[in-house]
């Protein structure tokens, strides 16, 4: 990408969008466009078309989405499906209307079947049933992939889609009712330490395995993909290693300094047993992550103490 290209980062104040914005600035990009949800509601089709027509970006990075953890996805599937479909369709239709040359759509590893062979290859898409606790969100993201592929087929534009694994880092959501597992653990162990609670109880058995990528690594991968990748198939973005939820909880407890017990509530769902991405295609393009999980958790906790407590 040219450093003076007009780049619109949709969702630029969120976890992913803010990291991409920081990375673009660090790379020397000078014409970045962002709009908060109060300034532009991407669910509003007319407003989205007007915004893209006004700015006519040369690159669109779609990091805008309604996101949440297992509890939020389970309790609000209607909103997760409807909001994300409208955000994607409006943004991509508007980008197509002004013939945006380059677009990166960011999905999620939850698009893959619940029992996909591990590590999960991109070819596993649509080969089995989804995890029921986040199937509405997954269907929306699958539709986004299909729209990117349809635009490529019909109009020949070099749009691409990438599927990140579980993300964490600065600007994450630490609300206990809507957050993902890692920020939720940071919040819970911090609160337990402050309160002197004797035990923190985890949802489920603690045996499911998950992969975690620092959002700054994802941002770096996004820029790399915009420079090097031009295929219709989505490409996985991850670290290629995973840990159990129990191991993750122990790591967070050490970082936070919580010394109480860690229990398990077996009445709560585990979700997908394992979700590790095959990142061989991304590695073949010359990219690997640089932030170790323990270092990333420590940095994220430091950010939480400074900004969210």
Coordinates of C-alpha atoms in Angstrom, one line a residue:
X1 CA 0.0 0.0 0.0
X2 CA 1.1 3.5 -0.7
X3 CA 1.7 5.5 2.4
X4 CA -0.6 8.3 1.1
X5 CA -3.4 5.9 0.2
X6 CA -6.7 6.7 1.8
X7 CA -7.4 3.9 4.3
X8 CA -10.7 3.5 6.1
X9 CA -10.6 1.4 9.2
X10 CA -14.1 0.4 10.2
X11 CA -14.3 -0.1 13.9
X12 CA -11.2 1.9 14.5
X13 CA -11.9 2.3 18.3
X14 CA -12.4 -1.3 19.1
X15 CA -9.8 -3.9 20.1
X16 CA -8.9 -4.9 16.5
X17 CA -9.5 -1.6 14.7
X18 CA -7.4 0.5 17.2
X19 CA -4.5 -1.9 16.9
X20 CA -4.6 -1.7 13.1
X21 CA -4.8 2.1 13.3
X22 CA -1.7 2.1 15.5
X23 CA 0.1 -0.2 13.2
X24 CA -0.8 1.9 10.1
X25 CA 0.4 5.1 11.9
X26 CA 3.7 3.4 12.9
X27 CA 4.2 2.4 9.2
X28 CA 3.9 6.0 8.1
X29 CA 0.4 6.0 6.6
X30 CA -0.9 9.6 6.5
X31 CA -4.5 9.4 5.3
X32 CA -6.4 7.3 7.8
X33 CA -10.2 7.6 8.1
X34 CA -12.2 6.4 11.0
X35 CA -15.7 7.1 12.4
X36 CA -17.1 6.1 15.8
X37 CA -20.4 4.3 16.0
X38 CA -22.0 7.5 17.2
X39 CA -20.7 9.2 14.1
X40 CA -21.5 6.4 11.6
X41 CA -23.8 3.5 12.4
X42 CA -22.8 0.9 9.8
X43 CA -26.2 -0.8 10.2
X44 CA -27.7 2.4 8.5
X45 CA -27.4 1.6 4.8
X46 CA -27.9 5.1 3.5
X47 CA -25.4 6.6 6.0
X48 CA -22.8 4.0 5.1
X49 CA -23.2 4.6 1.4
X50 CA -22.9 8.4 1.9
X51 CA -19.8 8.0 4.0
X52 CA -18.0 5.8 1.5
X53 CA -19.1 8.1 -1.4
X54 CA -17.7 11.1 0.4
X55 CA -14.3 9.6 1.3
X56 CA -13.8 7.1 -1.5
X57 CA -11.1 5.1 0.3
X58 CA -8.5 3.1 -1.7
X59 CA -8.4 0.5 1.1
X60 CA -11.1 -0.6 3.5
X61 CA -10.3 -2.7 6.5
X62 CA -13.5 -4.2 8.1
X63 CA -12.8 -4.6 11.8
X64 CA -16.3 -3.5 12.8
X65 CA -18.5 -6.1 14.4
X66 CA -20.8 -6.9 17.3
X67 CA -18.6 -9.2 19.4
X68 CA -18.8 -11.0 22.7
X69 CA -17.9 -14.2 24.6
X70 CA -19.8 -17.4 25.1
X71 CA -22.4 -15.9 27.5
X72 CA -23.2 -12.9 25.2
X73 CA -23.4 -15.2 22.1
X74 CA -25.6 -17.7 23.8
X75 CA -28.1 -15.1 25.2
X76 CA -28.3 -12.7 22.2
X77 CA -28.0 -14.7 19.0
X78 CA -30.5 -12.6 17.2
X79 CA -28.5 -9.4 17.6
X80 CA -25.2 -11.1 16.8
X81 CA -26.7 -12.4 13.5
X82 CA -28.7 -9.3 12.5
X83 CA -26.2 -6.6 13.4
X84 CA -23.2 -8.3 11.9
X85 CA -25.0 -9.1 8.7
X86 CA -26.1 -5.5 8.3
X87 CA -22.7 -4.1 9.1
X88 CA -20.9 -6.3 6.6
X89 CA -23.5 -6.1 3.8
X90 CA -23.8 -2.3 4.0
X91 CA -20.0 -1.7 4.2
X92 CA -19.1 -4.1 1.3
X93 CA -22.0 -2.9 -0.9
X94 CA -21.0 0.7 -0.3
X95 CA -17.3 -0.1 -1.0
X96 CA -18.4 -1.9 -4.2
X97 CA -20.5 1.1 -5.2
X98 CA -17.4 3.3 -5.2
X99 CA -15.2 0.4 -6.5
X100 CA -12.8 0.4 -3.5
X101 CA -9.7 -1.4 -5.0
X102 CA -8.7 -3.3 -1.9
X103 CA -10.7 -4.6 1.1
X104 CA -9.8 -6.8 4.0
X105 CA -12.7 -8.5 5.8
X106 CA -11.9 -9.9 9.2
X107 CA -13.9 -12.9 10.4
X108 CA -13.3 -15.3 13.2
X109 CA -12.1 -18.8 13.9
X110 CA -15.6 -19.7 15.1
X111 CA -16.6 -20.0 11.4
X112 CA -15.2 -23.6 11.4
X113 CA -17.1 -26.7 12.4
X114 CA -17.2 -27.6 16.1
X115 CA -15.4 -30.9 15.5
X116 CA -13.1 -29.9 12.7
X117 CA -9.8 -31.8 12.4
X118 CA -7.1 -30.0 14.4
X119 CA -5.2 -27.9 13.6
X120 CA -8.0 -26.4 11.5
X121 CA -7.3 -25.8 7.8
X122 CA -9.1 -23.2 5.8
X123 CA -10.6 -26.0 3.7
X124 CA -12.6 -27.1 6.8
X125 CA -15.1 -24.3 6.2
X126 CA -18.7 -25.6 5.7
X127 CA -17.7 -29.2 6.3
X128 CA -19.6 -29.8 9.5
X129 CA -21.9 -28.4 12.2
X130 CA -21.1 -25.2 14.1
X131 CA -20.7 -24.7 17.8
X132 CA -24.2 -24.0 19.0
X133 CA -23.2 -21.3 21.5
X134 CA -21.9 -19.0 18.7
X135 CA -23.5 -20.3 15.5
X136 CA -25.4 -17.0 14.8
X137 CA -22.2 -15.0 14.9
X138 CA -20.4 -17.7 12.8
X139 CA -23.1 -17.7 10.1
X140 CA -22.8 -13.9 9.8
X141 CA -19.0 -14.1 9.4
X142 CA -19.3 -17.0 6.8
X143 CA -21.7 -14.7 4.9
X144 CA -19.0 -12.0 4.9
X145 CA -16.5 -14.5 3.4
X146 CA -19.0 -15.4 0.7
X147 CA -19.6 -11.8 -0.2
X148 CA -15.8 -11.2 -0.6
X149 CA -15.6 -14.2 -2.9
X150 CA -18.7 -13.1 -4.8
X151 CA -17.3 -9.6 -5.5
X152 CA -14.0 -11.2 -6.6
X153 CA -15.9 -13.5 -9.1
X154 CA -18.3 -10.9 -10.4
X155 CA -16.2 -7.7 -10.4
X156 CA -12.6 -8.9 -10.3
X157 CA -11.6 -6.7 -7.3
X158 CA -8.8 -8.1 -5.2
X159 CA -10.7 -8.2 -1.9
X160 CA -9.5 -10.7 0.8
X161 CA -10.7 -12.2 4.1
X162 CA -8.7 -13.3 7.1
X163 CA -9.8 -15.4 10.0
X164 CA -8.1 -14.5 13.3
X165 CA -7.9 -16.8 16.3
X166 CA -8.9 -15.6 19.8
X167 CA -7.6 -12.1 20.3
X168 CA -6.7 -10.0 23.3
X169 CA -4.8 -6.9 24.2
X170 CA -5.3 -3.1 24.9
X171 CA -8.8 -1.7 24.4
X172 CA -10.3 -5.2 25.1
X173 CA -13.7 -5.5 26.6
X174 CA -13.5 -6.5 30.3
X175 CA -17.2 -6.6 31.1
X176 CA -18.0 -9.9 32.7
X177 CA -21.3 -10.3 30.8
X178 CA -20.1 -9.7 27.3
X179 CA -16.3 -10.3 27.2
X180 CA -14.2 -13.1 25.8
X181 CA -12.5 -15.6 28.0
X182 CA -9.0 -14.0 28.5
X183 CA -10.2 -10.4 29.4
X184 CA -12.9 -12.0 31.6
X185 CA -10.3 -14.0 33.5
X186 CA -8.1 -10.9 34.0
X187 CA -11.1 -9.0 35.4
X188 CA -12.2 -11.9 37.6
X189 CA -8.8 -12.7 39.1
X190 CA -8.1 -9.0 39.7
X191 CA -11.5 -8.5 41.4
X192 CA -10.9 -11.7 43.5
X193 CA -7.4 -10.4 44.5
X194 CA -8.7 -7.1 45.6
X195 CA -11.6 -8.6 47.5
X196 CA -9.5 -11.4 49.0
X197 CA -11.8 -14.1 47.6
X198 CA -10.6 -17.6 48.5
X199 CA -11.6 -19.1 45.1
X200 CA -12.3 -18.2 41.5
X201 CA -14.7 -20.7 39.7
X202 CA -14.3 -21.2 36.0
X203 CA -17.1 -22.0 33.6
X204 CA -16.9 -25.6 32.5
X205 CA -14.2 -28.2 33.0
X206 CA -11.2 -26.1 32.0
X207 CA -10.2 -28.8 29.5
X208 CA -11.0 -27.0 26.2
X209 CA -8.0 -25.8 24.3
X210 CA -7.7 -22.4 22.8
X211 CA -5.2 -20.4 20.9
X212 CA -4.5 -16.7 21.7
X213 CA -3.1 -14.0 19.5
X214 CA -2.1 -10.5 20.7
X215 CA -4.0 -7.9 18.8
X216 CA -0.8 -6.1 17.9
X217 CA 0.4 -9.2 16.1
X218 CA -2.9 -9.4 14.3
X219 CA -2.5 -5.8 13.1
X220 CA 1.0 -6.6 11.8
X221 CA -0.4 -9.6 10.0
X222 CA -3.2 -7.5 8.4
X223 CA -0.7 -5.1 6.9
X224 CA 1.4 -8.1 5.7
X225 CA -1.7 -9.7 4.0
X226 CA -2.7 -6.5 2.3
X227 CA 0.8 -6.4 0.8
X228 CA 1.2 -10.0 -0.1
X229 CA -2.2 -11.9 -0.3
X230 CA -4.6 -12.0 -3.2
X231 CA -6.7 -15.2 -3.1
X232 CA -10.5 -15.9 -2.8
X233 CA -10.0 -18.3 0.1
X234 CA -9.9 -16.9 3.7
X235 CA -6.6 -17.2 5.4
X236 CA -6.0 -18.1 9.0
X237 CA -4.2 -15.8 11.4
X238 CA -2.9 -17.3 14.6
X239 CA 0.1 -18.5 16.5
X240 CA -0.1 -22.3 15.8
X241 CA -0.1 -23.2 19.6
X242 CA -2.8 -23.6 22.1
X243 CA -3.4 -24.0 25.9
X244 CA -6.2 -25.3 28.0
X245 CA -8.5 -22.9 29.7
X246 CA -7.2 -24.2 33.0
X247 CA -3.6 -23.4 32.0
X248 CA -4.7 -20.0 30.8
X249 CA -6.4 -19.3 34.1
X250 CA -3.3 -20.3 36.0
X251 CA -1.2 -18.0 33.9
X252 CA -3.6 -15.1 34.4
X253 CA -3.7 -15.8 38.2
X254 CA 0.1 -15.6 38.3
X255 CA 0.3 -12.4 36.3
X256 CA -2.4 -10.8 38.4
X257 CA -0.9 -12.1 41.7
X258 CA -4.0 -14.0 42.8
X259 CA -3.1 -16.8 45.3
X260 CA -6.5 -18.4 45.9
X261 CA -7.9 -21.6 44.6
X262 CA -9.2 -22.1 41.0
X263 CA -12.4 -24.2 40.8
X264 CA -14.7 -25.4 38.0
X265 CA -18.5 -25.2 37.5
X266 CA -19.3 -28.3 35.5
X267 CA -22.9 -27.2 35.0
X268 CA -21.7 -24.5 32.5
X269 CA -20.9 -25.2 28.9
X270 CA -17.4 -25.8 27.6
X271 CA -18.0 -24.7 24.0
X272 CA -15.8 -26.2 21.3
X273 CA -13.4 -28.8 22.6
X274 CA -10.4 -27.5 20.7
X275 CA -9.9 -24.6 18.3
X276 CA -6.3 -24.4 16.9
X277 CA -5.7 -22.9 13.5
X278 CA -3.4 -24.2 10.9
X279 CA -1.4 -21.2 10.0
X280 CA 1.0 -22.8 7.5
X281 CA -0.4 -20.7 4.6
X282 CA 0.3 -17.5 6.5
X283 CA 3.7 -18.6 7.5
X284 CA 4.5 -19.4 3.8
X285 CA 3.9 -15.7 3.1
X286 CA 6.7 -14.9 5.5
X287 CA 4.8 -13.8 8.6
X288 CA 5.0 -15.1 12.2
X289 CA 3.8 -13.6 15.5
X290 CA 6.3 -12.0 17.9
X291 CA 4.4 -11.6 21.2
X292 CA 4.6 -14.5 23.7
X293 CA 1.4 -15.3 25.6
X294 CA 2.8 -14.6 29.0
X295 CA 4.3 -11.3 28.0
X296 CA 1.1 -10.4 26.2
X297 CA -1.1 -11.2 29.2
X298 CA 1.2 -9.1 31.5
X299 CA 1.1 -6.1 29.1
X300 CA -2.7 -6.4 28.8
X301 CA -3.1 -6.5 32.6
X302 CA -0.9 -3.4 32.9
X303 CA -3.2 -1.7 30.4
X304 CA -6.2 -2.8 32.3
X305 CA -4.8 -1.3 35.6
X306 CA -4.1 1.9 33.9
X307 CA -7.2 2.4 31.8
X308 CA -10.1 0.2 33.0
X309 CA -9.9 0.0 36.8

